[in-house]
Amino acid sequence: MVNLNTIAPKNGRSYYIALGLEGSANKLGVGVIKHPILKEQEIGDHSHDCHAEILSNIRDTYTTPPGEGFLPRDTARHHRNWCVRLIKRALKEAKINDPRLDLDVICFTKGPGMGAPLHSVVIAARTCSLLWDIPLVRVNHCVGHIEMGREITKAVNPVVLYVSGGNTQVIAYSENRYRIFGETLDIAIGNCLDRFARTLKIPNAPSPGYNIEQLANKCKNKDQLVELPYTVKGMDLSMSGILAYIDSLAKDLFKGNKKNKILFDTKTGEQKVTVEDLCYSLQENLFAMLVEITERAMAHVNTSQVLIVGGVGCNVRLQEMMAQMCKDRANGQVHATDERFCIDNGVMIAQAGLLQYRMGDVVKDLKETIVTQKFRTDEVYVSWRE
Amino acid sequence: MTTPSAIYKHGDELEKHFQVDINNARYKTTNGSTTGPSEHVLNAGQIDRDRPSDPKLLDNTESSSPSYTPLSLLRMQLTGLQDDINIFLTERMEVAKMKKSKLASDAEEKRIEEEIKVLLDGGDDDNSETENEQ
């Protein structure tokens, strides 16, 4: 029987407060979350409904000029130099006057992610922990997304589609683990979209994927898709070949290679396909693949709920396509969150970390705070669920 | 006030100590010489908005002889110390790279020498084996 109230809050209060630090990629997030003590949480699985109150959710993104990705060294430098500023702002907004007294726990991302940026953030977490004498909790980034999505949408036991710049996974809960039913065999969907945005040399702000979505919305030939490889392999999918193929199309388009029959009319030399058409076709193709494997996972675990998390989860077209599939299944529901919670943030780390803390999972020695680039979702023992 | 220090050890052969010299200008700034943005992004047109903040002055400090808060002093000293460590480690990497390429070229030289020696000795293994078989 799950009891979320085994560890008492600090100073005899009736609520817990956690600080969450996230920096596994180019977003640095700091968030503060509050959980009241609820009687019903002593007798069963109510981890999706903690009555969480978000006291602050601050984010700063490291962006590079169009055509460039983010290098680990520069991203780590961004996090190193902004971390303290963001922590100060988050605490001020949350009206935390004395962190020593007011914070129960500090949660940080252990992985997966880019090593150097993860390292910048964990140093800040260790320092705050020592400075204020507050325990630390290590959080799996993917589990952070899932728990935040569950808390916001109140989805009890959904199939989770986790789509971001570094991850593409279809996940379902079973026996204290978030099990991966299907995943990418090579690059993540966000990486595929971001790298195509680099080829197109479109801005990286606010995010490359968002700018692709805006271009796709302007497509005037929505009934004539550019044919792309469709690479679903059982429950898994592959996207590197699609990227290489569409990249070559875009390059031919920019060069004006009239020999390319897909892009130009061979007789008249007239351009048949625009950049907007390519963006639209790429999105439709990739999202169709995601919908297919998600539906298969739903059939496996016999559930009608889908929760979309991760940065790409903000994409309205993906949400529409998923909703269409769910509508075709009896009583299907799609749960998604907006950019505050879809895109990497500190609150999600605080949410998952606080659940862990309330189940007694804390760091006992600083040696345990080593971050890791590889940390699979199913490695985490989910003690806060039945 | 004590200053931060660092020690680098490599087996039994090397032990390097890094100390702060409080009179040296490199320990009086928060902008290190090795901790700036990479040249690659600057060449791509990046505008650096991620610089570390300047050290914080103590209240009522005189501009002629500024005094900094203890944490700002620590930040400045650590910036200089980090530069020292980065320069040292970069040098070590260069040495390791040179050693590696020297080893590779030594091995290549040895291989050529062996080949010439075998040829001068009139040895031609493949042919001799064939001859033996015949």
XYZ file of C-alpha atoms in Angstrom:
520
model
C 0.000 0.000 0.000
C 1.439 3.349 -1.049
C 1.629 5.945 1.726
C 2.872 9.324 0.508
C 2.850 10.789 4.012
C 5.551 8.673 5.645
C 8.071 11.561 5.827
C 6.750 14.533 7.799
C 7.179 18.020 6.310
C 9.735 20.371 7.852
C 8.941 22.347 11.024
C 5.596 20.651 11.641
C 3.981 22.267 8.589
C 1.009 20.791 6.783
C 2.682 20.976 3.375
C 5.918 20.150 1.559
C 7.918 22.556 -0.626
C 10.464 21.369 -3.197
C 12.916 23.207 -5.400
C 13.547 21.594 -8.799
C 16.576 22.195 -11.021
C 16.621 21.059 -14.639
C 19.380 21.508 -17.210
C 19.797 18.331 -19.255
C 19.753 20.144 -22.612
C 19.626 23.799 -23.695
C 16.864 24.831 -21.285
C 17.703 25.768 -17.751
C 14.656 25.508 -15.507
C 14.102 26.281 -11.844
C 10.757 25.650 -10.208
C 9.188 25.571 -6.765
C 6.230 23.312 -5.997
C 4.041 22.825 -2.931
C 2.165 19.661 -1.924
C -0.374 19.788 0.903
C -0.632 16.728 3.147
C -3.779 14.858 2.136
C -5.327 12.161 4.304
C -6.341 10.004 1.317
C -2.692 9.748 0.216
C -1.989 7.433 3.148
C -4.129 4.672 1.731
C -3.461 4.124 -1.938
C -2.251 5.467 -5.241
C -3.142 9.157 -5.537
C 0.166 10.247 -7.020
C -1.569 11.800 -10.054
C -3.574 14.142 -7.827
C -1.310 15.774 -5.236
C -3.172 19.113 -5.335
C 0.183 20.556 -6.342
C 0.560 24.314 -6.286
C 3.183 25.778 -8.596
C 4.822 28.615 -6.719
C 7.277 29.499 -9.486
C 8.408 28.121 -12.833
C 11.325 30.040 -14.367
C 13.163 29.048 -17.521
C 15.972 30.429 -19.634
C 16.926 28.891 -22.983
C 20.368 28.847 -24.544
C 19.852 29.718 -28.191
C 22.319 29.865 -31.053
C 22.218 31.654 -34.429
C 20.189 30.067 -37.295
C 21.877 27.008 -38.749
C 23.701 26.157 -35.512
C 23.011 23.577 -32.834
C 23.981 23.897 -29.190
C 27.431 22.689 -28.201
C 27.816 20.999 -24.777
C 30.555 23.396 -23.655
C 28.588 26.572 -24.426
C 25.347 25.146 -23.056
C 27.133 24.222 -19.825
C 28.520 27.758 -19.628
C 25.023 29.210 -20.067
C 23.675 27.038 -17.236
C 26.666 27.796 -15.003
C 26.245 31.546 -15.348
C 22.444 31.683 -15.200
C 21.713 29.064 -12.535
C 22.137 31.298 -9.477
C 20.175 34.148 -11.108
C 17.293 31.801 -11.886
C 17.297 30.222 -8.431
C 17.116 33.697 -6.859
C 14.222 34.683 -9.139
C 12.350 31.426 -8.527
C 12.681 31.709 -4.742
C 11.603 35.356 -4.811
C 8.559 34.606 -6.953
C 7.653 31.694 -4.658
C 8.022 34.036 -1.666
C 10.600 31.757 -0.070
C 12.380 34.135 2.283
C 14.600 31.649 4.064
C 15.283 28.491 2.037
C 16.851 26.842 5.110
C 13.481 26.868 6.848
C 11.059 26.790 3.950
C 12.423 24.157 1.565
C 11.981 20.454 2.340
C 14.056 19.122 -0.533
C 16.155 20.094 -3.560
C 15.596 17.954 -6.653
C 17.943 17.835 -9.640
C 18.100 15.995 -12.947
C 20.424 13.007 -12.736
C 19.965 12.179 -16.450
C 19.517 11.372 -19.258
C 20.900 14.363 -21.121
C 24.067 16.142 -22.180
C 26.874 15.533 -19.679
C 28.373 19.011 -19.408
C 25.072 20.924 -18.864
C 23.874 18.278 -16.377
C 27.115 18.766 -14.511
C 26.684 22.562 -14.276
C 23.284 22.153 -12.653
C 24.198 19.393 -10.217
C 27.025 21.562 -8.870
C 24.459 24.275 -8.104
C 22.200 21.680 -6.450
C 25.026 20.319 -4.267
C 26.086 23.833 -3.264
C 22.555 24.865 -2.243
C 22.128 21.603 -0.359
C 25.315 22.181 1.656
C 24.638 25.897 2.110
C 21.108 25.452 3.410
C 21.385 21.913 4.857
C 18.589 20.514 2.725
C 18.451 16.929 1.374
C 18.872 16.170 -2.333
C 16.832 13.905 -4.594
C 18.020 12.578 -7.976
C 15.370 12.625 -10.673
C 15.119 10.862 -14.011
C 14.257 13.534 -16.574
C 11.701 11.365 -18.401
C 9.940 10.412 -15.155
C 9.795 14.143 -14.365
C 7.890 14.756 -17.604
C 5.502 11.875 -16.913
C 4.697 12.878 -13.321
C 4.173 16.528 -14.244
C 1.863 15.507 -17.085
C -0.129 13.228 -14.781
C -0.466 15.912 -12.116
C -1.573 18.623 -14.566
C -3.993 16.503 -16.606
C -5.068 14.123 -13.786
C -4.697 11.198 -16.178
C -4.712 8.134 -13.906
C -2.973 5.485 -16.002
C -2.296 6.679 -19.541
C -0.067 5.405 -22.292
C 2.610 8.087 -22.403
C 4.063 9.405 -25.623
C 7.298 11.140 -24.694
C 8.548 13.225 -27.591
C 11.390 15.712 -27.260
C 14.729 16.784 -28.694
C 16.568 13.869 -27.134
C 13.900 11.212 -26.599
C 11.088 9.448 -28.432
C 9.390 6.739 -26.395
C 5.983 5.124 -25.948
C 5.661 4.236 -22.292
C 3.116 2.453 -20.100
C 3.171 1.802 -16.360
C 3.346 -1.730 -15.039
C 4.488 -3.143 -11.692
C 6.386 -0.123 -10.367
C 8.158 0.733 -13.595
C 7.454 2.969 -16.538
C 7.997 0.350 -19.247
C 9.160 1.372 -22.689
C 6.923 -0.235 -25.305
C 8.478 1.408 -28.301
C 11.156 3.968 -29.021
C 13.347 5.450 -31.692
C 16.108 3.261 -33.016
C 18.289 6.231 -33.920
C 17.544 9.964 -33.516
C 14.742 11.553 -31.507
C 11.861 13.306 -33.245
C 12.819 16.727 -31.871
C 16.358 16.200 -33.089
C 15.020 15.314 -36.540
C 12.915 18.514 -36.658
C 15.702 20.683 -35.198
C 18.261 19.430 -37.682
C 15.895 20.029 -40.576
C 15.397 23.566 -39.235
C 19.179 23.969 -39.340
C 19.225 22.901 -42.991
C 16.503 25.473 -43.703
C 18.493 28.041 -41.660
C 15.373 29.179 -39.819
C 15.723 30.791 -36.370
C 16.251 28.699 -33.225
C 14.093 31.065 -31.151
C 11.708 30.383 -29.516
C 12.416 26.838 -30.733
C 13.261 25.327 -34.133
C 10.341 22.868 -33.902
C 7.876 25.699 -33.284
C 9.131 27.530 -36.372
C 8.729 24.373 -38.470
C 5.165 24.075 -37.161
C 4.452 27.679 -38.207
C 5.861 27.034 -41.712
C 3.804 23.831 -41.961
C 0.667 25.809 -41.112
C 1.332 28.006 -44.155
C 1.422 25.004 -46.514
C -1.040 25.524 -49.391
C -0.902 21.977 -50.797
C -2.032 20.013 -47.786
C -3.763 17.434 -49.967
C -0.519 16.648 -51.853
C 2.047 15.259 -49.476
C 5.648 14.908 -50.543
C 6.289 11.195 -50.283
C 8.807 10.371 -47.540
C 10.038 7.067 -46.096
C 7.646 5.646 -43.498
C 9.811 3.688 -41.088
C 7.800 2.081 -38.313
C 9.469 -1.139 -37.174
C 7.058 -3.010 -34.923
C 6.719 -0.808 -31.863
C 9.849 1.142 -32.723
C 10.588 3.759 -35.339
C 13.538 5.183 -37.189
C 13.955 8.786 -38.312
C 17.537 9.294 -39.462
C 16.793 8.071 -43.006
C 13.797 10.385 -43.280
C 15.957 13.305 -42.202
C 18.711 12.476 -44.704
C 16.121 12.175 -47.484
C 14.264 15.424 -46.739
C 17.567 17.241 -46.197
C 18.640 16.256 -49.709
C 15.291 17.480 -51.083
C 15.708 20.844 -49.316
C 19.258 21.214 -50.627
C 18.089 20.469 -54.189
C 15.326 23.036 -53.728
C 17.777 25.740 -52.631
C 20.198 24.882 -55.430
C 17.362 24.923 -57.954
C 18.248 21.432 -59.174
C 15.679 21.133 -61.981
C 16.595 17.491 -62.556
C 14.790 16.607 -59.340
C 11.400 15.384 -60.537
C 9.830 15.566 -57.094
C 10.542 19.279 -56.742
C 10.396 20.584 -60.310
C 8.273 19.912 -63.372
C 10.657 18.260 -65.844
C 8.973 19.841 -68.899
C 8.357 23.395 -67.742
C 10.957 23.598 -64.963
C 8.278 25.014 -62.692
C 8.742 24.563 -58.919
C 6.141 22.141 -57.559
C 7.137 22.005 -53.886
C 7.851 24.795 -51.384
C 9.710 24.828 -48.058
C 6.302 25.014 -46.365
C 5.213 21.839 -48.206
C 8.342 20.033 -47.004
C 7.722 21.099 -43.390
C 4.086 19.992 -43.588
C 4.920 16.629 -45.165
C 7.685 15.968 -42.656
C 5.382 16.683 -39.710
C 2.518 14.587 -41.135
C 4.820 11.661 -41.862
C 6.578 11.650 -38.496
C 3.412 12.233 -36.473
C 1.558 9.458 -38.340
C 4.320 7.083 -37.289
C 4.007 8.221 -33.670
C 0.218 7.837 -33.703
C 0.546 4.322 -35.104
C 2.884 3.035 -32.401
C 0.908 4.803 -29.670
C -2.309 3.154 -30.825
C -0.594 -0.212 -30.820
C 0.594 0.345 -27.237
C -2.934 1.374 -26.207
C -4.276 -1.884 -27.630
C -1.589 -3.854 -25.760
C -2.332 -2.380 -22.341
C -6.043 -1.923 -23.001
C -6.278 1.723 -22.076
C -8.079 4.618 -23.722
C -5.938 7.466 -22.344
C -2.886 8.995 -24.003
C -0.663 11.536 -22.334
C 1.714 13.479 -24.587
C 4.764 14.921 -22.827
C 8.057 16.486 -23.920
C 8.850 19.566 -25.994
C 7.374 18.212 -29.258
C 4.168 17.509 -27.320
C 3.341 21.227 -27.648
C 2.809 20.752 -31.367
C -0.883 21.358 -31.999
C -0.911 19.196 -35.144
C 0.456 16.205 -33.215
C -2.236 16.710 -30.585
C -4.904 16.905 -33.327
C -3.734 13.715 -35.029
C -3.593 11.883 -31.704
C -7.090 13.151 -30.824
C -8.388 11.860 -34.157
C -6.996 8.404 -33.435
C -8.428 8.431 -29.916
C -11.811 9.550 -31.230
C -11.856 6.538 -33.537
C -11.230 4.289 -30.537
C -14.134 4.080 -28.062
C -14.011 6.858 -25.444
C -10.383 7.651 -26.142
C -8.886 10.749 -24.523
C -5.755 12.727 -25.280
C -4.091 14.591 -22.433
C -1.478 17.202 -23.183
C -0.070 20.235 -21.460
C 0.992 23.638 -22.723
C 4.528 24.898 -23.223
C 5.010 25.731 -19.509
C 5.040 22.029 -18.683
C 5.720 20.291 -22.025
C 9.049 21.990 -22.588
C 11.770 21.090 -20.075
C 11.206 22.901 -16.780
C 12.243 22.840 -13.149
C 8.774 22.205 -11.734
C 8.549 18.745 -13.297
C 11.792 17.775 -11.576
C 10.410 19.157 -8.306
C 7.146 17.210 -8.792
C 8.791 13.827 -9.435
C 11.481 14.530 -6.841
C 8.948 15.422 -4.181
C 7.057 12.181 -4.797
C 10.352 10.307 -4.361
C 11.166 12.305 -1.222
C 7.753 11.588 0.296
C 8.484 7.873 -0.226
C 11.818 8.227 1.602
C 14.147 8.271 -1.422
C 16.881 10.837 -0.676
C 20.611 11.119 -1.355
C 22.605 9.898 1.652
C 26.062 10.786 0.402
C 27.247 13.375 -2.124
C 28.945 10.519 -3.992
C 25.450 9.470 -5.063
C 24.892 12.737 -6.912
C 26.911 11.862 -10.001
C 24.961 12.687 -13.149
C 24.747 10.384 -16.149
C 24.071 10.842 -19.861
C 22.355 7.467 -20.121
C 19.504 6.764 -17.701
C 16.596 4.825 -19.097
C 13.038 5.497 -17.954
C 12.531 1.867 -16.883
C 15.566 1.940 -14.561
C 13.577 3.941 -11.991
C 11.641 2.043 -9.321
C 8.320 3.892 -9.095
C 7.580 3.427 -5.402
C 4.829 6.082 -5.315
C 2.446 4.017 -7.464
C 0.634 0.777 -6.718
C 41.089 34.633 4.904
C 42.010 31.296 3.313
C 41.995 30.977 -0.448
C 40.858 28.014 -2.532
C 43.440 25.595 -3.924
C 43.506 22.484 -6.084
C 45.705 19.421 -6.533
C 46.070 17.343 -9.692
C 47.470 13.844 -9.276
C 48.323 11.291 -11.920
C 49.482 8.006 -10.433
C 52.759 8.425 -8.578
C 54.511 10.331 -11.325
C 52.809 13.720 -11.186
C 51.363 15.975 -8.530
C 50.574 19.566 -9.397
C 49.389 22.158 -6.872
C 47.328 25.174 -7.879
C 47.359 28.185 -5.573
C 45.726 31.603 -5.703
C 47.986 34.650 -5.807
C 45.742 37.387 -4.431
C 47.914 40.143 -5.932
C 47.693 38.747 -9.471
C 45.018 40.318 -11.713
C 43.846 36.915 -13.021
C 42.354 36.178 -9.562
C 40.542 39.541 -9.480
C 37.992 39.021 -12.248
C 34.913 36.898 -12.880
C 35.672 36.789 -16.622
C 38.195 34.019 -17.108
C 40.512 33.717 -20.093
C 39.432 30.110 -20.777
C 35.773 30.186 -19.737
C 34.278 32.354 -22.480
C 32.033 31.216 -25.355
C 33.605 28.924 -27.944
C 35.051 30.502 -31.054
C 32.765 28.412 -33.242
C 29.555 30.092 -32.018
C 31.125 33.546 -31.978
C 32.140 33.071 -35.625
C 28.567 32.017 -36.375
C 27.366 35.410 -35.104
C 26.456 34.564 -31.512
C 25.981 37.534 -29.189
C 27.242 36.573 -25.753
C 24.520 37.181 -23.189
C 25.710 34.470 -20.827
C 28.667 36.224 -19.245
C 29.157 35.766 -15.514
C 27.957 38.730 -13.464
C 30.521 41.210 -12.152
C 31.745 40.778 -8.568
C 29.525 42.400 -5.969
C 30.933 45.334 -4.053
C 30.454 45.677 -0.327
C 28.128 48.471 0.780
C 29.944 51.728 1.593
C 33.037 50.674 -0.309
C 35.232 53.401 -1.782
C 35.652 53.430 -5.544
C 39.410 54.086 -5.234
C 39.954 50.809 -3.362
C 36.907 48.588 -3.950
C 36.104 45.840 -1.460
C 34.085 42.837 -2.536
C 31.708 40.511 -0.713
C 33.319 37.247 0.488
C 31.382 35.186 -2.078
C 32.466 37.512 -4.904
C 36.093 37.216 -3.788
C 35.716 33.449 -3.868
C 34.152 33.599 -7.359
C 37.052 35.704 -8.672
C 39.690 33.445 -7.140
C 37.972 30.330 -8.478
C 37.816 31.890 -11.959
C 41.606 32.350 -11.947
C 42.119 28.883 -10.495
C 39.862 27.376 -13.177
C 41.934 29.149 -15.858
C 45.142 27.690 -14.371
C 43.638 24.197 -14.352
C 42.249 24.531 -17.890
C 45.611 25.702 -19.266
C 47.455 22.900 -17.455
C 45.038 20.213 -18.655
C 45.133 21.526 -22.236
C 48.926 21.311 -22.165
C 48.675 17.745 -20.812
C 46.329 16.851 -23.655
C 48.743 18.301 -26.197
C 51.606 16.291 -24.679
C 49.478 13.130 -24.741
C 48.551 13.789 -28.373
C 52.194 14.305 -29.341
C 53.220 11.143 -27.507
C 50.517 9.229 -29.314
C 51.526 10.524 -32.728
C 55.217 9.867 -31.908
C 54.358 6.312 -30.886
C 52.420 5.875 -34.107
C 55.288 7.249 -36.203
C 57.822 5.111 -34.265
C 55.747 2.037 -34.968
C 55.528 2.972 -38.653
C 59.293 3.556 -38.821
C 59.912 0.195 -37.178
C 57.601 -1.522 -39.652
C 59.395 0.021 -42.657
C 62.799 -0.874 -41.187
C 61.661 -4.480 -40.722
C 60.349 -4.611 -44.259
C 63.612 -3.275 -45.718
C 65.616 -5.682 -43.572
C 63.598 -8.615 -44.789
C 63.984 -7.520 -48.408
C 67.750 -6.983 -48.045
C 68.098 -10.418 -46.523
C 66.588 -11.701 -49.713
C 63.676 -13.155 -47.807
C 60.405 -13.336 -49.625
C 58.142 -15.468 -47.443
C 55.306 -15.951 -49.907
C 57.618 -17.089 -52.728
C 59.717 -19.291 -50.494
C 56.589 -20.951 -49.120
C 55.397 -21.547 -52.667
C 58.769 -22.951 -53.557
C 58.689 -25.269 -50.557
C 55.255 -26.472 -51.509
C 56.431 -27.159 -55.030
